[in-house]
Structures are given as C-alpha cells and as structure tokens.
PDB file of C-alpha atoms in Angstrom:
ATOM      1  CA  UNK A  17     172.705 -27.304 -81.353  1.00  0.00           C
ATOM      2  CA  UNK A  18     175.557 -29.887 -80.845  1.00  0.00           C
ATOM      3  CA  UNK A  19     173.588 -31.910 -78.821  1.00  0.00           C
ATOM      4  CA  UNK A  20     170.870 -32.230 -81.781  1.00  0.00           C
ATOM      5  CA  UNK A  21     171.316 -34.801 -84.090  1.00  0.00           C
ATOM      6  CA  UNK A  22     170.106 -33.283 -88.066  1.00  0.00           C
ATOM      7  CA  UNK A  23     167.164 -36.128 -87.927  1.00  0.00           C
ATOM      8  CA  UNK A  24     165.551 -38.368 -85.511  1.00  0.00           C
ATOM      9  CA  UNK A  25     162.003 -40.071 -85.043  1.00  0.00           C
ATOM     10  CA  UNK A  26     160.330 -39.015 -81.935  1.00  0.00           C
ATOM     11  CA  UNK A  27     157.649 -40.971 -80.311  1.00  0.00           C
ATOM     12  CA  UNK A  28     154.513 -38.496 -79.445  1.00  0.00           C
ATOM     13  CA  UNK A  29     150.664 -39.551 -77.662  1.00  0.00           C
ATOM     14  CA  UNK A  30     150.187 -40.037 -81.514  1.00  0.00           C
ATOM     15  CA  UNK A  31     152.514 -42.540 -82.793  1.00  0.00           C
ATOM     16  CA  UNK A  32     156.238 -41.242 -84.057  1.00  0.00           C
ATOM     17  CA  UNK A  33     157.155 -38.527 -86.076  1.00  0.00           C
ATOM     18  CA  UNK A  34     160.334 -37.602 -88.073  1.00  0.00           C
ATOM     19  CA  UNK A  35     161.872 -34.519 -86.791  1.00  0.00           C
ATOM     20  CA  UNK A  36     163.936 -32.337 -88.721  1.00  0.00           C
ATOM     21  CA  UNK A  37     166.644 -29.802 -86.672  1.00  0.00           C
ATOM     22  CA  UNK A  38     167.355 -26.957 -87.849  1.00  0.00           C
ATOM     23  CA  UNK A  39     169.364 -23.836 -86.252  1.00  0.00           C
ATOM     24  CA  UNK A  40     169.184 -20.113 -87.055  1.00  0.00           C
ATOM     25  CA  UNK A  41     171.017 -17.411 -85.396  1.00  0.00           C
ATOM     26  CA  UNK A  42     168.512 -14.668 -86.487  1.00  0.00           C
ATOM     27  CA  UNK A  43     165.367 -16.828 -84.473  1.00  0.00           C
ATOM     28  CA  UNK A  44     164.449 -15.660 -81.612  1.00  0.00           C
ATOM     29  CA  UNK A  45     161.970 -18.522 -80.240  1.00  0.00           C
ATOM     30  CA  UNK A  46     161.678 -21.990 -81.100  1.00  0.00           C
ATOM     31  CA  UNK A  47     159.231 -22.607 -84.122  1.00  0.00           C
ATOM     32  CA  UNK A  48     157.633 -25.877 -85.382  1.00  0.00           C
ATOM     33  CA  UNK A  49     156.252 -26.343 -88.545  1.00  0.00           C
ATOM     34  CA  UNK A  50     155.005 -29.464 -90.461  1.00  0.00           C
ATOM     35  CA  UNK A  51     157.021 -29.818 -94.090  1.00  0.00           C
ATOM     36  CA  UNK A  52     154.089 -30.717 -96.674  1.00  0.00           C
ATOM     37  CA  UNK A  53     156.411 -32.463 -99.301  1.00  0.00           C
ATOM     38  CA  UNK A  54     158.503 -34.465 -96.661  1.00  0.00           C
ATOM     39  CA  UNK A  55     155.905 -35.232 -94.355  1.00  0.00           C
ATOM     40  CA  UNK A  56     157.832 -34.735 -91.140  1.00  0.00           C
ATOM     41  CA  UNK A  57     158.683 -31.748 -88.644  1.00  0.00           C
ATOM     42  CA  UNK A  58     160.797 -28.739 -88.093  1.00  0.00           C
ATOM     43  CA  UNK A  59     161.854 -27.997 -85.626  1.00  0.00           C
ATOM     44  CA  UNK A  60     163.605 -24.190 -85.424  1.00  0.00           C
ATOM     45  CA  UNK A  61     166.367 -23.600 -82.375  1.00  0.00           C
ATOM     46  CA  UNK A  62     167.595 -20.336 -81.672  1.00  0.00           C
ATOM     47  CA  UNK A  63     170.877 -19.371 -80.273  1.00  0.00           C
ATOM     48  CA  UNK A  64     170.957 -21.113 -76.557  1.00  0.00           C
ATOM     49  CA  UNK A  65     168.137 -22.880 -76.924  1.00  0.00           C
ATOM     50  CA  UNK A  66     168.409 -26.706 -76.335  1.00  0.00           C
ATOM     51  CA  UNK A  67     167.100 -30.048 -78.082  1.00  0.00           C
ATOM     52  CA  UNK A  68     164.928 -30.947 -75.013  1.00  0.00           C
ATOM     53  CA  UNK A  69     163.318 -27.348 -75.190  1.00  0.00           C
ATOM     54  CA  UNK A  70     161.841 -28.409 -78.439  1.00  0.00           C
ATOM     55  CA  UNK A  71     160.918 -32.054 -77.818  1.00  0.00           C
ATOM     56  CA  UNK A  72     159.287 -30.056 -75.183  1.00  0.00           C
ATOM     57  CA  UNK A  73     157.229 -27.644 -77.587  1.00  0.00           C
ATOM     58  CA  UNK A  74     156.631 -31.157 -80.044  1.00  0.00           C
ATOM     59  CA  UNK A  75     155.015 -32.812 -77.250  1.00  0.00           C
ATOM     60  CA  UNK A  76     153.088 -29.491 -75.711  1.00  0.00           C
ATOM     61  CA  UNK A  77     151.327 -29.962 -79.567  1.00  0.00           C
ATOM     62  CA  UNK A  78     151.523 -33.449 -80.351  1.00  0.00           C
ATOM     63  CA  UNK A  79     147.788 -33.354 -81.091  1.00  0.00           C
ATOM     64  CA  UNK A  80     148.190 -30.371 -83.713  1.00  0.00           C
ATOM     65  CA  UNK A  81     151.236 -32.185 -85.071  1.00  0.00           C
ATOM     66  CA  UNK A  82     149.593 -35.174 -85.687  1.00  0.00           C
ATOM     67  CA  UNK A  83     146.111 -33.340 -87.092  1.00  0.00           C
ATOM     68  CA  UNK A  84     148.719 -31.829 -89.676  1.00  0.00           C
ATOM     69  CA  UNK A  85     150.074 -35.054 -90.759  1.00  0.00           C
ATOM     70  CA  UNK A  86     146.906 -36.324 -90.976  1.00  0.00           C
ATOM     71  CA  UNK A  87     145.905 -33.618 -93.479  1.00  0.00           C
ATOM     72  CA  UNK A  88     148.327 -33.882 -95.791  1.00  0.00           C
ATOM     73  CA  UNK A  89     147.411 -35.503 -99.267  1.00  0.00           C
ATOM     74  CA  UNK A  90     149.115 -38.617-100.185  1.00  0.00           C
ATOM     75  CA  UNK A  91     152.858 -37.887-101.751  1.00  0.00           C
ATOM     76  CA  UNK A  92     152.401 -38.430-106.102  1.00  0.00           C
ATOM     77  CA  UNK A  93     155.145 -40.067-107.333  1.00  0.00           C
ATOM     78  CA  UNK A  94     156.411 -39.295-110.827  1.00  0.00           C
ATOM     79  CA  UNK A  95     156.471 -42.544-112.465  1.00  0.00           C
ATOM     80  CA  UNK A  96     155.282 -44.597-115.829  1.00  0.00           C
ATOM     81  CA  UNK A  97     151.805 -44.764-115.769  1.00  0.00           C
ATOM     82  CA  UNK A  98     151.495 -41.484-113.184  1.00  0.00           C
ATOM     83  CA  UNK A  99     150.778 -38.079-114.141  1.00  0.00           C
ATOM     84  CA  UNK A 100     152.366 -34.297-113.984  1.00  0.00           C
ATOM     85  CA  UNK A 101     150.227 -31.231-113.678  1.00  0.00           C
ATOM     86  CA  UNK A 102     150.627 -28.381-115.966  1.00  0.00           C
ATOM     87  CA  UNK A 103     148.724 -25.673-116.019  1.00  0.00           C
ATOM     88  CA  UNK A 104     146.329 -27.694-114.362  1.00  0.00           C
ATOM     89  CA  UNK A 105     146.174 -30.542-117.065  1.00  0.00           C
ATOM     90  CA  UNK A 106     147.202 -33.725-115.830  1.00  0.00           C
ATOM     91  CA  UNK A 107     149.351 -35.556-118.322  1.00  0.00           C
ATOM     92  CA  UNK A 108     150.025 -39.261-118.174  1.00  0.00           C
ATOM     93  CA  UNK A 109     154.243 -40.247-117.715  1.00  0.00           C
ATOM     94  CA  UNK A 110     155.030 -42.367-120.385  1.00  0.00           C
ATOM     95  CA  UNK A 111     158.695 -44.221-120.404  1.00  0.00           C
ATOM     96  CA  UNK A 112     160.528 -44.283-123.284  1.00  0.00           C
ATOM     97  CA  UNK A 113     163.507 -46.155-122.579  1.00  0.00           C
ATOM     98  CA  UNK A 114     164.734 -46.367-126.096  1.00  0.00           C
ATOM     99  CA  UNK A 115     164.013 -42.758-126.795  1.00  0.00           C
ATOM    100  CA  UNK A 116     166.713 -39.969-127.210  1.00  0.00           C
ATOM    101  CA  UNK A 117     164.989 -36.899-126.926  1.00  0.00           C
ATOM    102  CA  UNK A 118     165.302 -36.350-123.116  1.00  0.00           C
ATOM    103  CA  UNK A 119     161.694 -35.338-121.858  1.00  0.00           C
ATOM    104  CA  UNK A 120     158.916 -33.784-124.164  1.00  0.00           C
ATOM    105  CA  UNK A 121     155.112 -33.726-123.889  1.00  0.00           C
ATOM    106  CA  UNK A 122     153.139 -34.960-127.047  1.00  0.00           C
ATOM    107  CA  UNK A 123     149.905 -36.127-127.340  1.00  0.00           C
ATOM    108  CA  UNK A 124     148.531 -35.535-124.127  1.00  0.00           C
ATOM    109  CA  UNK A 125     151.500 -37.500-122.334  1.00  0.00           C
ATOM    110  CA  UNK A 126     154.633 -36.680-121.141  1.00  0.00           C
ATOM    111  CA  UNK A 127     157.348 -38.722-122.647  1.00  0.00           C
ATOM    112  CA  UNK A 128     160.871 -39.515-120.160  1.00  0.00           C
ATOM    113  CA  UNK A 129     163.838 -41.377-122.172  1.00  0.00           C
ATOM    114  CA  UNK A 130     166.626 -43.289-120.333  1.00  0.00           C
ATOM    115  CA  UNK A 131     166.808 -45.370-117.452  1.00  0.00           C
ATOM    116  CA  UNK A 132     163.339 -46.511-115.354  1.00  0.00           C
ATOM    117  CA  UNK A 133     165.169 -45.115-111.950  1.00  0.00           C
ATOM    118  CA  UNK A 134     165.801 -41.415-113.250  1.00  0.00           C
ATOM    119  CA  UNK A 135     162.013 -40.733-114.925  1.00  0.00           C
ATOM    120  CA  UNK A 136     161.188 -39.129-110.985  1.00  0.00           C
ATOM    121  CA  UNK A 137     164.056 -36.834-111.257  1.00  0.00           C
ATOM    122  CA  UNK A 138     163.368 -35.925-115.166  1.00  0.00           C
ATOM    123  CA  UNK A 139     160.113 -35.475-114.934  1.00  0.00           C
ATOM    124  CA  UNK A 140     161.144 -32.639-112.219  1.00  0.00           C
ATOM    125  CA  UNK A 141     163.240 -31.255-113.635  1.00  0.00           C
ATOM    126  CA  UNK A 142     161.244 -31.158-117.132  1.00  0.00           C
ATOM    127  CA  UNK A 143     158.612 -29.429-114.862  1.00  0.00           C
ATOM    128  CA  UNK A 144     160.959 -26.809-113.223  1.00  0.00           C
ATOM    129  CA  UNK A 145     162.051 -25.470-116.649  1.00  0.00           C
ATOM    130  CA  UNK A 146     158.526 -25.016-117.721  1.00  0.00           C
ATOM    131  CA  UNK A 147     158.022 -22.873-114.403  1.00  0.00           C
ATOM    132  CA  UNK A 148     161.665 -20.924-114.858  1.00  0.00           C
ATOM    133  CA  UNK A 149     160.092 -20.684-118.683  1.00  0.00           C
ATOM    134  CA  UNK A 150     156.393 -19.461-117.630  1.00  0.00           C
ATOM    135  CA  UNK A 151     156.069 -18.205-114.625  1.00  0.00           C
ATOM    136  CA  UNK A 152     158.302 -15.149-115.068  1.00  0.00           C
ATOM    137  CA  UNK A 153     156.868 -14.153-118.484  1.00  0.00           C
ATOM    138  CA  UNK A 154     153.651 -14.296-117.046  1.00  0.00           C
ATOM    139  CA  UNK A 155     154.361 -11.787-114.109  1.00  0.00           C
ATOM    140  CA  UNK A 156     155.803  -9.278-116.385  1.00  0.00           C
ATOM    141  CA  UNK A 157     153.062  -9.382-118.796  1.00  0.00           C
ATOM    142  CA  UNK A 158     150.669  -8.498-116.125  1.00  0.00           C
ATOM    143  CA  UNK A 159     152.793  -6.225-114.418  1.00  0.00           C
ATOM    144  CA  UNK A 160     153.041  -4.432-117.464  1.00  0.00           C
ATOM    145  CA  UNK A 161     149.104  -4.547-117.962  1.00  0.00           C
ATOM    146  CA  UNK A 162     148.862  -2.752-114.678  1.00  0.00           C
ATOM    147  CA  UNK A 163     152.051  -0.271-115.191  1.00  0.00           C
ATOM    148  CA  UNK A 164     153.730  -2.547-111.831  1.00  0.00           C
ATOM    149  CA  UNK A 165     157.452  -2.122-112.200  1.00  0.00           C
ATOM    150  CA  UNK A 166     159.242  -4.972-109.939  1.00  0.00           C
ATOM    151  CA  UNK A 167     163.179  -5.406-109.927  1.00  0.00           C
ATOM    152  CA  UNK A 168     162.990  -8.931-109.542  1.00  0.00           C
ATOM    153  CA  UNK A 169     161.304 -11.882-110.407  1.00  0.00           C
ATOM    154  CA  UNK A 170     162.788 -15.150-108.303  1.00  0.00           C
ATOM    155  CA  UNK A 171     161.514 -18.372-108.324  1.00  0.00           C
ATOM    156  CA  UNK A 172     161.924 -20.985-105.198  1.00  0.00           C
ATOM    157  CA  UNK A 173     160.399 -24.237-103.882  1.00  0.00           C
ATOM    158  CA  UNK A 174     158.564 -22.747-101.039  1.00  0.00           C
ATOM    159  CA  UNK A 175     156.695 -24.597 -98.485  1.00  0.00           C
ATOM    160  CA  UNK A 176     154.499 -22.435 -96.706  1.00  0.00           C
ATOM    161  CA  UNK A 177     153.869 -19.659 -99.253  1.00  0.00           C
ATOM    162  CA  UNK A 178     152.775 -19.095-103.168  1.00  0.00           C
ATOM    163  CA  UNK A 179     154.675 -16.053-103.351  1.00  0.00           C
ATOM    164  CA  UNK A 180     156.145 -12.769-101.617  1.00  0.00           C
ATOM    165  CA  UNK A 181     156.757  -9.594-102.212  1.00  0.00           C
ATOM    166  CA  UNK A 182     159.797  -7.240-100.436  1.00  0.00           C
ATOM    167  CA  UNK A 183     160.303  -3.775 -99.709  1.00  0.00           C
ATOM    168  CA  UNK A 184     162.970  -3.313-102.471  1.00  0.00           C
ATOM    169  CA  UNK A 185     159.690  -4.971-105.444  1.00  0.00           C
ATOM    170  CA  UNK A 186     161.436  -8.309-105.635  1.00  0.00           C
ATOM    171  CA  UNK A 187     159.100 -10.777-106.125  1.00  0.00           C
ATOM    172  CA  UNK A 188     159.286 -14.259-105.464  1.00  0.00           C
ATOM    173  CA  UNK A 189     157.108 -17.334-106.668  1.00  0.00           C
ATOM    174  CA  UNK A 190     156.583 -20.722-105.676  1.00  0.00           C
ATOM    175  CA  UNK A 191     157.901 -22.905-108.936  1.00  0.00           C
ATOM    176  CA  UNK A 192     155.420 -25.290-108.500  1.00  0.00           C
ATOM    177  CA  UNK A 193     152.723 -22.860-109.382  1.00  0.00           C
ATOM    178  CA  UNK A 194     153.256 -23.839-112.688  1.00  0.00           C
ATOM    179  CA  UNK A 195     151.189 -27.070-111.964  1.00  0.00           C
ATOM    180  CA  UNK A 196     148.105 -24.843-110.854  1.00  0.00           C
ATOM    181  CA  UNK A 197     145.540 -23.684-113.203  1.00  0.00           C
ATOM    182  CA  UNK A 198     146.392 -20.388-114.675  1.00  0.00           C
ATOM    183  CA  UNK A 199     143.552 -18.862-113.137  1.00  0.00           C
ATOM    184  CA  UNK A 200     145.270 -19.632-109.741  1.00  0.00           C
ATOM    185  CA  UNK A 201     148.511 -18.286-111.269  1.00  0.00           C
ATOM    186  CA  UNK A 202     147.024 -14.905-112.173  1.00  0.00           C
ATOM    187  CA  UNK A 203     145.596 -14.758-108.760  1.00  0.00           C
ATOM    188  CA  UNK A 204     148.800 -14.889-107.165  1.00  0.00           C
ATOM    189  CA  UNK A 205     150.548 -12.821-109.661  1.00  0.00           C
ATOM    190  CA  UNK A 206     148.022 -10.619-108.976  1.00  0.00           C
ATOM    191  CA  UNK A 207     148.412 -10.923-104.812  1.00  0.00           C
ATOM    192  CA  UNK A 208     151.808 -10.190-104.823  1.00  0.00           C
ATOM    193  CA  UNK A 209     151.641  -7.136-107.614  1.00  0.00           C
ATOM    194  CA  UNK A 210     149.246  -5.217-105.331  1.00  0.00           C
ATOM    195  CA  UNK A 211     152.148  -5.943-102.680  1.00  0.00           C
ATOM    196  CA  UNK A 212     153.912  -3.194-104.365  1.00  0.00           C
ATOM    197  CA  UNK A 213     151.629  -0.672-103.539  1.00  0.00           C
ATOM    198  CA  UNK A 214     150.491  -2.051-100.286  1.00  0.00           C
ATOM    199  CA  UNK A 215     152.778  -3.818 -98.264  1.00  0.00           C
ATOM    200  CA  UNK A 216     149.916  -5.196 -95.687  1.00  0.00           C
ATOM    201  CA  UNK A 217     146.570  -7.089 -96.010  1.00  0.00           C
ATOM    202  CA  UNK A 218     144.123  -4.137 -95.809  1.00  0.00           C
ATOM    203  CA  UNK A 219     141.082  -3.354 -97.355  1.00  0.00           C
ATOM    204  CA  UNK A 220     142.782  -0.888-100.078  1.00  0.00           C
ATOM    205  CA  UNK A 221     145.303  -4.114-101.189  1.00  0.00           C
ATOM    206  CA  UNK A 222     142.016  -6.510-100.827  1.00  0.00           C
ATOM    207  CA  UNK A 223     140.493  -4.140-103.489  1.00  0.00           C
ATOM    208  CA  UNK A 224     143.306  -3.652-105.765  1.00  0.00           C
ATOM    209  CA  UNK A 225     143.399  -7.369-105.880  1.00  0.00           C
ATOM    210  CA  UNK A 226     140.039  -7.818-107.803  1.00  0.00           C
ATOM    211  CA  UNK A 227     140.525  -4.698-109.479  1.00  0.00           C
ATOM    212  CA  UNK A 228     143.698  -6.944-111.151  1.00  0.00           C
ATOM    213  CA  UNK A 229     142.090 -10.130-110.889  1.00  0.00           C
ATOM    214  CA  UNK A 230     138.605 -11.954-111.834  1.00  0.00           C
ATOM    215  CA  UNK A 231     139.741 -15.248-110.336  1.00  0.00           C
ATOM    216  CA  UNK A 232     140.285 -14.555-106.469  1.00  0.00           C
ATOM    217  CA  UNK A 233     137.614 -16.531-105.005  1.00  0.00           C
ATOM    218  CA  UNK A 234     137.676 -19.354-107.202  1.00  0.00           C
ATOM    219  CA  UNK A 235     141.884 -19.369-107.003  1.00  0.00           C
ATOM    220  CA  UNK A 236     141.756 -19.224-102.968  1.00  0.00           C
ATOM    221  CA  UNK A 237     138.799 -22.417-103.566  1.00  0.00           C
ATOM    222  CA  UNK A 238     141.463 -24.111-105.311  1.00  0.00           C
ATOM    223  CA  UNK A 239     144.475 -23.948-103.377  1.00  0.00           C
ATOM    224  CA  UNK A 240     142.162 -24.766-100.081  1.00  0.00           C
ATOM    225  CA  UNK A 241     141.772 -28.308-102.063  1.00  0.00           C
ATOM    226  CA  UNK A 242     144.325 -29.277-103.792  1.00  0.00           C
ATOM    227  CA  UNK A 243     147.153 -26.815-102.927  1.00  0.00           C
ATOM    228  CA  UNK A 244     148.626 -28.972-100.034  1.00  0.00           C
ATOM    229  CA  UNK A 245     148.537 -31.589-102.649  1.00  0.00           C
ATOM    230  CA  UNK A 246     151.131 -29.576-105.561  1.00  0.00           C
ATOM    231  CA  UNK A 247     154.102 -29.893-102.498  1.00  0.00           C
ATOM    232  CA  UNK A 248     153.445 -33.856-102.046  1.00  0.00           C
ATOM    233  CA  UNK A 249     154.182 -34.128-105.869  1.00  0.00           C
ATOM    234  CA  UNK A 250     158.214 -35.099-106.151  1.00  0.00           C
ATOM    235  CA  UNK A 251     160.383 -38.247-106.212  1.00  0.00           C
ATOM    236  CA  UNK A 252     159.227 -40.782-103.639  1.00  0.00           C
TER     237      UNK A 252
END
C-alpha cells in the first residue's frame, strides 16, 4: 500500500473521479464502492495487492462508477436560510449571531448562535445528539413491545447500511435515521429486531417483520427516494 497515495483524482472514459485508498488486512479481494456523502471512490486493497490492480478494477467499471455518481442527490449544506430534517420535518437554519443559547429549535426553525463559519458543524452536531437522544429510546421501547432483549444499542454514521444486527444481539443504527420519518425509523427498528431471531433474509424474518411493523412498504418507498439523499446532508 506504500505505493498508494491516501487520495488522488483518476481520469476514467467518464471524466475524473476522486479516489479514496484504503487498506485492510482482513480483505481478501479488492472492493470498490462509491461514498454517498463524499461523492468519490473507495477503493479496498488487500494484503499484496497493488495500486495499479485497482486502477485496474476502477477502469474495468468506469461506466458503473460514473452511473453511481450520477445518482447521487446533490450534497445539502447546513447553512442560514437551509434546512435540517427531523423526524422528517424540515426546519429552516436560522443564524443567530448574537444569541447565547448554543443551538435550539423554536418555532418551526432551528436557531445556531456564534460565528457564520461554525453553523455547518453545529447544526451537526445539534442533530447527532437528537439521534444519540432518540434513536436508542426508541429501539428499546419496541423491543420491549415485542419481548426482544438486545445487549447493545450503537449508533454510527454508516454509508451503505440503516442498521445491523450481530450474533452476540448488538444492534447498530445509522445516526442519521433520525432525519427519516418515524415510520421509516420503526421499519428499521423493526428489520433489525427480527434479526434476533433470524439471522438471514427468509421468508420466516420477512414475516416477523410486518408482524412488528405496519410501515414496511411505504418505509422501503421512502428510503428508495430520498435515502441516498440523508448521507449528502453535512458540511460542504
């Protein structure tokens, strides 16, 4: 991996792309994947495997890379006179640069004190503590509603999944659920509970799934459009 520099734009049939390396001793083929809130690619190396063997794989799928990158929704900066999602309510940023209250929401509208530059980074992190705040409360209510019993409830900033679900019941959530409607949050509460029981994608998890949930289909509509669109939203 020495001979990989961490970053470098790549020209493809497409145009150029930012390419991200990364190295992993555990891999065990090169994998390339398309980062939805950066908007560049990843490119995975496994021990012994070199930098041209994956400039190799980028161009062998420049057309699917650049498809991807095509897709994804343009990036929502947090700034005065943008919006956050909560819960699926959009609320207008207001700056308050004489304010000294830090970051609250009041009337509709989410208020961000101090200096123009940091509102991105406030508004973030105002947004993170309402998901460390929610998100786990609202697993264990309906795990206990359905007599689940997971050991852990972690939250991360995934990319490629809403949630997961181990062998030991730990169970891990994308933060930025909390944006999503809470029907979409009960869904995937719901997915990841029947995990627990059913550590596959059969039909017996399928149908514990809408034996917890009402809001499967309309959830899984949901995410289709405007999923992508929750890992665009961040500091430009």
């Amino acid at each position: 991996m020495a001979t990989a520099p961490a970053s470098e734009v790549v020209p493809i049939a497409s145009g150029r792309v930012t390419v991200q390396w990364r190295s992993s001793r555990r891999a065990r083929r090169i994998s390339m994947r398309i980062d939805p809130l950066g908007g560049h690619v990843v490119i995975t190396l496994p021990p012994g495997a070199r930098r041209t063997d994956g400039l190799a794989l980028l161009r062998a799928h420049s057309a699917w890379v650049a498809a991807g990158l095509s897709r994804l929704p343009p990036r929502t900066e947090l700034r005065h006179g943008g919006h956050v999602l909560l819960d699926g309510q959009r609320h207008e940023i207001h700056h308050a640069p004489e304010a000294r209250r830090g970051v609250w929401l009041e009337d509709g509208r989410l208020h961000v004190s101090g200096a123009e530059e940091f509102i991105a980074r406030r508004a973030m992190a105002w947004l993170r503590a309402q998901a460390d705040a929610l998100l786990p409360a609202r697993l264990r209510l309906q795990a206990a509603q359905g007599g689940f019993h997971p050991t852990q409830v972690r939250l991360r900033d995934t990319r490629s999944r809403w949630g997961s679900c181990s062998s030991d019941g730990s169970i891990m959530l994308c933060w930025r659920l909390v944006m999503a409607p809470q029907e979409v949050q009960h869904y995937i509460i719901a997915h990841e509970l029947a995990h627990l029981r059913h550590m596959n994608h059969g039909p017996d998890f399928w149908q514990l799934v809408d034996r917890l949930t009402p809001h499967r289909r309309q959830a899984e509509k949901w995410l289709r459009a405007h999923g992508a669109g929750l890992h665009r939203i961040g500091a430009a």
